[in-house]
mmCIF file of C-alpha atoms and ligand atoms in Angstrom:
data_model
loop_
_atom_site.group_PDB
_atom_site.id
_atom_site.type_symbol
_atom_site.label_atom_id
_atom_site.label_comp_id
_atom_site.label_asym_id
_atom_site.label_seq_id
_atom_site.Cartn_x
_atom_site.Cartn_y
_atom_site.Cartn_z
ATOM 1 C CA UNK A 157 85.968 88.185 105.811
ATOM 2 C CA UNK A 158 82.940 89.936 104.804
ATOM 3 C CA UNK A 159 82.845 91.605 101.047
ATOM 4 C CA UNK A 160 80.560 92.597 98.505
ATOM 5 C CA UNK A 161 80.394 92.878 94.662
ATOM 6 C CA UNK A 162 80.522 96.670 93.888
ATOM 7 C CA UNK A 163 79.422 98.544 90.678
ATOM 8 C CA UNK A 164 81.337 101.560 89.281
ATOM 9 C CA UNK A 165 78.995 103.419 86.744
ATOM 10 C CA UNK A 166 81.499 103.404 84.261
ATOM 11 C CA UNK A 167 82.486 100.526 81.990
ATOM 12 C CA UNK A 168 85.689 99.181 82.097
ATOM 13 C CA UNK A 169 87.822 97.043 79.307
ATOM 14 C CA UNK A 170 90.330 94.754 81.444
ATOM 15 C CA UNK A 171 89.708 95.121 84.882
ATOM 16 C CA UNK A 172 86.031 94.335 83.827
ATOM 17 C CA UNK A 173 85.402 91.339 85.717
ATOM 18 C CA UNK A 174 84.346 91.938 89.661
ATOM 19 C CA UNK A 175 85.269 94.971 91.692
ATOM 20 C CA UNK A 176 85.173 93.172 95.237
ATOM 21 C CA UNK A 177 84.656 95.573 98.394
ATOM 22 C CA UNK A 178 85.781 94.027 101.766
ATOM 23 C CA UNK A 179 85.446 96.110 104.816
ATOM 24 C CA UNK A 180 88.443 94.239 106.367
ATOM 25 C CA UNK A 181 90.996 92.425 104.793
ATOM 26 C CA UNK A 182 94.736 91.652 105.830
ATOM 27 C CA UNK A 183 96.019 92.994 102.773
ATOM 28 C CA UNK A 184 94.401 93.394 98.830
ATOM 29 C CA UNK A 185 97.804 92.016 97.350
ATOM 30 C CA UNK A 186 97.964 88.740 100.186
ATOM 31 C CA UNK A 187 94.757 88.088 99.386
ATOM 32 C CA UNK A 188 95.205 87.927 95.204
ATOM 33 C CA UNK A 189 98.338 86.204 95.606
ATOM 34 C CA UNK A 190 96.779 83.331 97.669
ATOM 35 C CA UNK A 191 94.686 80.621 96.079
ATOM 36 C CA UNK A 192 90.876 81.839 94.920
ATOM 37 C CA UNK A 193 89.207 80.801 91.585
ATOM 38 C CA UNK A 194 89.006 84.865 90.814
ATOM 39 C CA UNK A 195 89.404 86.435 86.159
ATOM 40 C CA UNK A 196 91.690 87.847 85.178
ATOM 41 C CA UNK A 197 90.581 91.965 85.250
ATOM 42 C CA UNK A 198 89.167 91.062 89.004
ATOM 43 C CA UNK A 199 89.951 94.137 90.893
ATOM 44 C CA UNK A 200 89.799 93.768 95.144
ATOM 45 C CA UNK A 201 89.388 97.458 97.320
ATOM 46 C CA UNK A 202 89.715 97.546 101.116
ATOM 47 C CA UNK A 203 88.015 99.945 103.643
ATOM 48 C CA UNK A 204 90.840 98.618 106.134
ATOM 49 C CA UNK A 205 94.211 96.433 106.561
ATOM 50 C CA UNK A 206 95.098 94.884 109.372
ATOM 51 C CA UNK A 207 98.700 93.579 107.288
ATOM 52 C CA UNK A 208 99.422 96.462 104.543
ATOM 53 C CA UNK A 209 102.435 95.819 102.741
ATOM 54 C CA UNK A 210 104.813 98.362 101.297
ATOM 55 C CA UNK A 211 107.951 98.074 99.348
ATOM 56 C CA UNK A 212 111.320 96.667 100.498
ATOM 57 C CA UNK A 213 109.158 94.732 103.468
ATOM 58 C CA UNK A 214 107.800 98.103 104.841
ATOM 59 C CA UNK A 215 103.635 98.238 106.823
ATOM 60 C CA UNK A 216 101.652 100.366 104.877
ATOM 61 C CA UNK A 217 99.038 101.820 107.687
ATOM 62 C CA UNK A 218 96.328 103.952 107.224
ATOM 63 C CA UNK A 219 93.203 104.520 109.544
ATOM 64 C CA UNK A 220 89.891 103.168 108.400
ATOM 65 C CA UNK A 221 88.116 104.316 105.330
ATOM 66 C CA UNK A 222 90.579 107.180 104.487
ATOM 67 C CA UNK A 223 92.496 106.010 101.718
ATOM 68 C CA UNK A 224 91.819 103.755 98.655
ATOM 69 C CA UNK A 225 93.851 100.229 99.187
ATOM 70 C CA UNK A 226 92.983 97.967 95.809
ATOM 71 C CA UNK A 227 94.599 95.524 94.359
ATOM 72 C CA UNK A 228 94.474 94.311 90.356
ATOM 73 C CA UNK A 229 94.539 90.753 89.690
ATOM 74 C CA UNK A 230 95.936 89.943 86.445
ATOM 75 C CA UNK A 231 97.257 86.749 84.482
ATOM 76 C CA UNK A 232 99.320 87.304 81.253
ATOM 77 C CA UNK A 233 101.718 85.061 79.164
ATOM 78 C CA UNK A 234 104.879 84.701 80.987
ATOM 79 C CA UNK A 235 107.936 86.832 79.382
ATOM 80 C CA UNK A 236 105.086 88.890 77.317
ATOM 81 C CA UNK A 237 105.615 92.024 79.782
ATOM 82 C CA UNK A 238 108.479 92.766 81.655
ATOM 83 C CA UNK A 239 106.982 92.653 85.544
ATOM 84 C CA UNK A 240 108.185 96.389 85.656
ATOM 85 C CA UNK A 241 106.122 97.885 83.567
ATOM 86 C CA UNK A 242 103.027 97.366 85.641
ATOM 87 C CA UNK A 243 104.832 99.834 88.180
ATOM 88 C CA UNK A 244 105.204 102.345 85.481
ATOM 89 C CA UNK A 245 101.627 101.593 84.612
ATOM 90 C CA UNK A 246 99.877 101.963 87.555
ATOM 91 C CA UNK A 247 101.753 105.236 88.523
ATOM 92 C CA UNK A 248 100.474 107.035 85.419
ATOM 93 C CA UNK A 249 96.956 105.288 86.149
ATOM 94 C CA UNK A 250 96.634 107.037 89.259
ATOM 95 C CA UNK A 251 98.089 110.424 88.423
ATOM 96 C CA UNK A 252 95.748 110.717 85.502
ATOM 97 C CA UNK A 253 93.097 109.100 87.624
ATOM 98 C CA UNK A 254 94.024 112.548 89.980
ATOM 99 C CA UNK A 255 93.440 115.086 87.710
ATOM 100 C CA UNK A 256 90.271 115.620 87.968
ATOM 101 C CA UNK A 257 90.778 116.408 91.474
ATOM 102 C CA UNK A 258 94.251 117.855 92.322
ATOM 103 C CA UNK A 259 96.133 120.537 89.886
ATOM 104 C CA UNK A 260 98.564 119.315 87.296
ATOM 105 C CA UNK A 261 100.833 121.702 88.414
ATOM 106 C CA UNK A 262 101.360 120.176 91.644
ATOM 107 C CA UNK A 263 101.012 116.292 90.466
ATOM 108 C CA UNK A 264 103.996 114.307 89.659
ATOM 109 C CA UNK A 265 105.879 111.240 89.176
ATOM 110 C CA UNK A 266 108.754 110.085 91.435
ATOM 111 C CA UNK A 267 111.043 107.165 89.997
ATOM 112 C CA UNK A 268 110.516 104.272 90.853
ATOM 113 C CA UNK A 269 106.287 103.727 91.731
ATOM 114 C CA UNK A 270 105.695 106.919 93.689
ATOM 115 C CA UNK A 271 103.005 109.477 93.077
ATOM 116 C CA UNK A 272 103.759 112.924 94.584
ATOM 117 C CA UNK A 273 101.253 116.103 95.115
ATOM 118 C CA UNK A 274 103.895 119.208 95.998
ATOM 119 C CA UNK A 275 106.723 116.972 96.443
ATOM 120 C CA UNK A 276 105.218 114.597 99.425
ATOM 121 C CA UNK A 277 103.893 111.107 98.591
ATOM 122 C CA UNK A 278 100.361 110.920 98.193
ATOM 123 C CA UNK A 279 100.477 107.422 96.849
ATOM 124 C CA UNK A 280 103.104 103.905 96.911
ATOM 125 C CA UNK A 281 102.316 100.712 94.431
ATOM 126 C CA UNK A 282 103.509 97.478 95.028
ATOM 127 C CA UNK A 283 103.761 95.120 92.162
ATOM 128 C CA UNK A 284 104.035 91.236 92.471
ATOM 129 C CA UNK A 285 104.378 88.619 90.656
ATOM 130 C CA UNK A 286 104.410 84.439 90.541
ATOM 131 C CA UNK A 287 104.378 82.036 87.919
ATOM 132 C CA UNK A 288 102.463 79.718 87.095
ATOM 133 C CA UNK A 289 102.735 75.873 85.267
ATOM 134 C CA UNK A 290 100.397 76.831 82.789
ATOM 135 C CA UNK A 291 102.808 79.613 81.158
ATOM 136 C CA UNK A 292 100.733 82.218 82.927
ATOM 137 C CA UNK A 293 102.331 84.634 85.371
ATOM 138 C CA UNK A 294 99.878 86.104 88.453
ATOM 139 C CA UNK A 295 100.476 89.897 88.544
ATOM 140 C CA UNK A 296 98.905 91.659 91.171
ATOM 141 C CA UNK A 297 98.967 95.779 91.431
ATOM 142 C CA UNK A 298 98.542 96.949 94.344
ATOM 143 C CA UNK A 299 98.055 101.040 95.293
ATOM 144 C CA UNK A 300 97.592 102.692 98.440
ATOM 145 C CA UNK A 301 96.481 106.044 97.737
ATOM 146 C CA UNK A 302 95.989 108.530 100.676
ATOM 147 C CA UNK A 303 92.974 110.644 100.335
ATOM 148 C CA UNK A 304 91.239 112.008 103.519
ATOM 149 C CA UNK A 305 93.570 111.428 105.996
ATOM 150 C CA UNK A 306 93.408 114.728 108.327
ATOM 151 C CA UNK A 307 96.873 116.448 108.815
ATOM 152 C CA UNK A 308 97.805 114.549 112.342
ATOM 153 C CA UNK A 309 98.314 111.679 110.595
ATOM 154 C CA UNK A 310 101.474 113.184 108.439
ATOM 155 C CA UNK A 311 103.630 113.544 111.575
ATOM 156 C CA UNK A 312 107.392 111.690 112.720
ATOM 157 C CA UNK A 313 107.809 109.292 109.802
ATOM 158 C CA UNK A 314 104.975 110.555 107.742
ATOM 159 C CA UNK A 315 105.823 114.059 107.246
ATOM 160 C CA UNK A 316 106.786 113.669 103.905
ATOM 161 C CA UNK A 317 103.602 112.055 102.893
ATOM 162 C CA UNK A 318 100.460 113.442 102.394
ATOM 163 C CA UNK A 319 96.626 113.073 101.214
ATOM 164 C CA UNK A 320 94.594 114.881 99.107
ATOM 165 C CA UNK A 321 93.225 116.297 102.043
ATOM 166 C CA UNK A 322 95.758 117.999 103.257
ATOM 167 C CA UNK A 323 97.129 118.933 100.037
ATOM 168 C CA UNK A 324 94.012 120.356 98.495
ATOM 169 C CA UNK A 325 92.024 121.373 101.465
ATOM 170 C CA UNK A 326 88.931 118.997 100.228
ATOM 171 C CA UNK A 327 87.634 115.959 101.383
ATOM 172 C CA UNK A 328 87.026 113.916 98.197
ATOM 173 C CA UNK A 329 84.468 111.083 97.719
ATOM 174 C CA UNK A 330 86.628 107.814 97.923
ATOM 175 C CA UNK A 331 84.148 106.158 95.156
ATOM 176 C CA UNK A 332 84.806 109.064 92.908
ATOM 177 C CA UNK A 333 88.575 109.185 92.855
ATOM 178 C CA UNK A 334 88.318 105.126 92.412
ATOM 179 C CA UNK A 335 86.318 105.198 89.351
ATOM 180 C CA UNK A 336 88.735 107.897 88.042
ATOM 181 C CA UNK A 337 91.738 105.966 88.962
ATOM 182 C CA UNK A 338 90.490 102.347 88.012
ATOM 183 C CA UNK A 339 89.412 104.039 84.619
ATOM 184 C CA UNK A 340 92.773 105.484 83.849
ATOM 185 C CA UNK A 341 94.651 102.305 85.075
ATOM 186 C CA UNK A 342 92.306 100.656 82.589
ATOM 187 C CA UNK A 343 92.921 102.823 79.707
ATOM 188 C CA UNK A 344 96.873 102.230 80.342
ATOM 189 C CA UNK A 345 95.676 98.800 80.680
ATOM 190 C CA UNK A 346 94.745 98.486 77.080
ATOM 191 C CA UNK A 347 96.897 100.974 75.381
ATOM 192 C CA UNK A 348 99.869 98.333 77.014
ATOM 193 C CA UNK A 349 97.753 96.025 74.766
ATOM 194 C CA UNK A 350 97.643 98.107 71.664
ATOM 195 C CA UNK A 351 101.277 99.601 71.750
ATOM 196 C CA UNK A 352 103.132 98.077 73.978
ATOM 197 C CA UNK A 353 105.693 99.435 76.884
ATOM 198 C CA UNK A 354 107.103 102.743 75.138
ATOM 199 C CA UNK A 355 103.533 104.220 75.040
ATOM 200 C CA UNK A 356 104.148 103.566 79.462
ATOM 201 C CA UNK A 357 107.280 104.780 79.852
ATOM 202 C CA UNK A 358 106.866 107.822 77.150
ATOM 203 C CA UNK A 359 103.539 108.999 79.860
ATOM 204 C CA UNK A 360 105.576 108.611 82.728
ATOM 205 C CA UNK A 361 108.326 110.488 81.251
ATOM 206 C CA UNK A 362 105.944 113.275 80.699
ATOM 207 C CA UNK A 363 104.555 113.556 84.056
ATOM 208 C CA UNK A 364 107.860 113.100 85.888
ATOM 209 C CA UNK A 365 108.881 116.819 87.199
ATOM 210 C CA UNK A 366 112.410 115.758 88.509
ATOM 211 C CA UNK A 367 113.810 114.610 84.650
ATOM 212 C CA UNK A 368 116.583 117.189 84.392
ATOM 213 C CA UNK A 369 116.610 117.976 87.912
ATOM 214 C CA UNK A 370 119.555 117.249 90.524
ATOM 215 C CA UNK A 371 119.205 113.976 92.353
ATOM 216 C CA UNK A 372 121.410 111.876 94.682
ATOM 217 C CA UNK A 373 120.445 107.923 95.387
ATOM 218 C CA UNK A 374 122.380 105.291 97.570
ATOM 219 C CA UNK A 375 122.759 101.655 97.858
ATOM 220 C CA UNK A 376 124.479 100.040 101.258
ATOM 221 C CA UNK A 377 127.661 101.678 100.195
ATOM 222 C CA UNK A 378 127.766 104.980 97.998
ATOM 223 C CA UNK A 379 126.145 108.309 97.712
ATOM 224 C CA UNK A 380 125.329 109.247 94.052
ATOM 225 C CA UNK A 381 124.540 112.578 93.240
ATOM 226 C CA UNK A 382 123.829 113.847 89.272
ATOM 227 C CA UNK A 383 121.607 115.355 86.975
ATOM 228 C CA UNK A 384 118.201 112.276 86.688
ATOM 229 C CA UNK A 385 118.912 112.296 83.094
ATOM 230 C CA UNK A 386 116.335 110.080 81.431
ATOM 231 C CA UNK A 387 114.382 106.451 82.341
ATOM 232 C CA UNK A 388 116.104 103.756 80.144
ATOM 233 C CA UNK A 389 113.504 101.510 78.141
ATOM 234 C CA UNK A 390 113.518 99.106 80.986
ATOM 235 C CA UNK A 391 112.619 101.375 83.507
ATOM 236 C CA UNK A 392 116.110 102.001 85.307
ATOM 237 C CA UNK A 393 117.192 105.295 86.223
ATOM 238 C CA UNK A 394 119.939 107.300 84.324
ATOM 239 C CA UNK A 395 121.971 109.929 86.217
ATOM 240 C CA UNK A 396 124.730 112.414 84.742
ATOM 241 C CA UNK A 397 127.069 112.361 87.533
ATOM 242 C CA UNK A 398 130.762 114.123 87.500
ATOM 243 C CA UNK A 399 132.169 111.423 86.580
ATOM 244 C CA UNK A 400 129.802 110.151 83.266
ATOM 245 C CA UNK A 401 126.879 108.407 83.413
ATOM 246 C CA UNK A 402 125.463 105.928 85.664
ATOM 247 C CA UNK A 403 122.562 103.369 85.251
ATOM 248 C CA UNK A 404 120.732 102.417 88.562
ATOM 249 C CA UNK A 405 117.704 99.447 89.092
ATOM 250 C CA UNK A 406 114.936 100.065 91.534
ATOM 251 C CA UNK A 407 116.019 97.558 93.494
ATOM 252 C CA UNK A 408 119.437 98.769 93.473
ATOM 253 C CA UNK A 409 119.167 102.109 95.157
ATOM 254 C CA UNK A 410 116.458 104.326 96.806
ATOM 255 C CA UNK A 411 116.531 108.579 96.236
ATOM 256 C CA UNK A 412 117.985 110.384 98.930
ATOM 257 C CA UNK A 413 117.225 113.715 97.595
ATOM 258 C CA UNK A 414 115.467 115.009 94.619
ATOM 259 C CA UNK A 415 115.579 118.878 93.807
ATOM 260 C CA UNK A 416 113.638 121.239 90.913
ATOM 261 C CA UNK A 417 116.901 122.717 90.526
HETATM 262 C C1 BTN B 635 105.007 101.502 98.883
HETATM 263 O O1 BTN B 635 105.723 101.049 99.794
HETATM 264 O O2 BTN B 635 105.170 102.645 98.466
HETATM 265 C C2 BTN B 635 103.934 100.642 98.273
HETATM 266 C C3 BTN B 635 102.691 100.598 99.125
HETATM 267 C C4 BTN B 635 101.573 99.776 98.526
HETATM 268 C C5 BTN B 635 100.383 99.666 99.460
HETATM 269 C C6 BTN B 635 99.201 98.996 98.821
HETATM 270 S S1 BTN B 635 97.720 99.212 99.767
HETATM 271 C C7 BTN B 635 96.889 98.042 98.771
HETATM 272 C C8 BTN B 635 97.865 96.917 98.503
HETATM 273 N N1 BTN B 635 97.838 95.958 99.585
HETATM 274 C C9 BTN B 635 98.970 95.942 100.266
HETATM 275 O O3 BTN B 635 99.197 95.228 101.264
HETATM 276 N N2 BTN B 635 99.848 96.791 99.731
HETATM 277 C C10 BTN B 635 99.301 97.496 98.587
#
């Protein structure tokens, strides 16, 4: 697999070791997971995947050189994060990292890791983890953020995704948005140092539209349907439903429908 070391022209705090650029790759967060003698901070984008991996054992396609696929590769203490909050993390990182570039008005937050321009996912992360002998834990981060795919590409499945493209109306500079975004995820990066989890979760709060709205999620056997109350400082979603309160993981239940009403 062919790569190259890439420069930013901006300095970076944690991911500040090397930004590695492979045309082709199977997938960013396969290849960080495997064995390689990459820091801590080493960040690894891909023009293309031939094996994209989504959440809950989904593909994640896209079409050459339209989207930003990167992955973080990070090693912390085992037990000094929960593994959660690098989902929470990375979702702020790249709606910040958007500003610049889409209007705040039309940016937000969908629980659990998705990033949403007008209501249609522009963007999926997919944290994992392993541990390590040496008390360490491998995190890797891993976004897929759609940016110039044309509108053909949101059709069938897809139609309730989206790229900046099509939600804008401009082409961006893939380069640009990824210094923006790999800035911001930084910045998260160290204010996780500085303050810990709450600073995360208090951010994602405050770019989630649908807190207060009506939402209904499932698991393989029930329909839940409430007011999407608050996150709880773990990350798990709490819903006012008719009959009290209910407290749902990620990995629980996935959102059926979410409403600004
Ligand atoms: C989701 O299902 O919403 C998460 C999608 C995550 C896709 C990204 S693309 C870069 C990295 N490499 C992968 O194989 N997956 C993640």
């Amino acid at each position: 697999m062919e790569c190259q070391i890439i420069q930013l022209g901006c300095s970076l705090k944690v991911l500040n070791r090397e930004i590695i650029h492979f045309s082709t790759i199977d997938s960013t967060n396969i290849y960080l997971l495997g064995s390689h003698s990459h820091l801590s901070g080493t960040v690894v984008l891909a023009d293309y995947q031939t094996a994209g991996r989504g959440r809950r054992g989904r593909i994640w396609l896209s079409p050459k050189e339209e989207s930003l696929l990167f992955s973080i590769y990070l090693r912390e203490d085992t037990g000094k994060f929960p593994i959660y909050i690098f989902t929470f993390l990375a979702a702020v990182g790249v709606y910040e990292g958007l500003l610049p570039f889409v209007d705040r008005n039309a940016l937000s937050l969908k629980w659990p890791n998705d990033v949403m321009i007008d209501h249609k996912k522009v963007c999926g992360i997919l944290v994992q983890s392993k541990s390590a002998s040496d008390n360490l834990s491998t995190i890797v981060i891993g976004v897929g953020l759609n940016v110039n795919q044309p509108p053909e590409f949101f059709s069938g499945e897809m139609a309730n995704a989206c790229s900046v493209l099509t939600a804008t109306g401009n082409r961006v500079d893939r380069m640009e948005l990824f210094a923006s975004v790999a800035k911001a995820i930084d910045e998260n990066l160290i204010a996780l140092g500085k303050t810990g989890v709450q600073e995360i979760f208090s951010r994602w709060r405050r770019y989630c539209l649908y807190i207060g709205k009506t939402m209904a999620v499932t698991d393989d056997f029930h329909r839940y349907e409430g007011i999407f109350k608050n996150i709880t400082s773990n990350g798990s979603l709490i819903l006012m439903t008719d009959s009290g309160e209910r407290t749902f993981h990620a990995a629980e239940v996935s959102i059926v429908k979410e409403t600004l009403t």
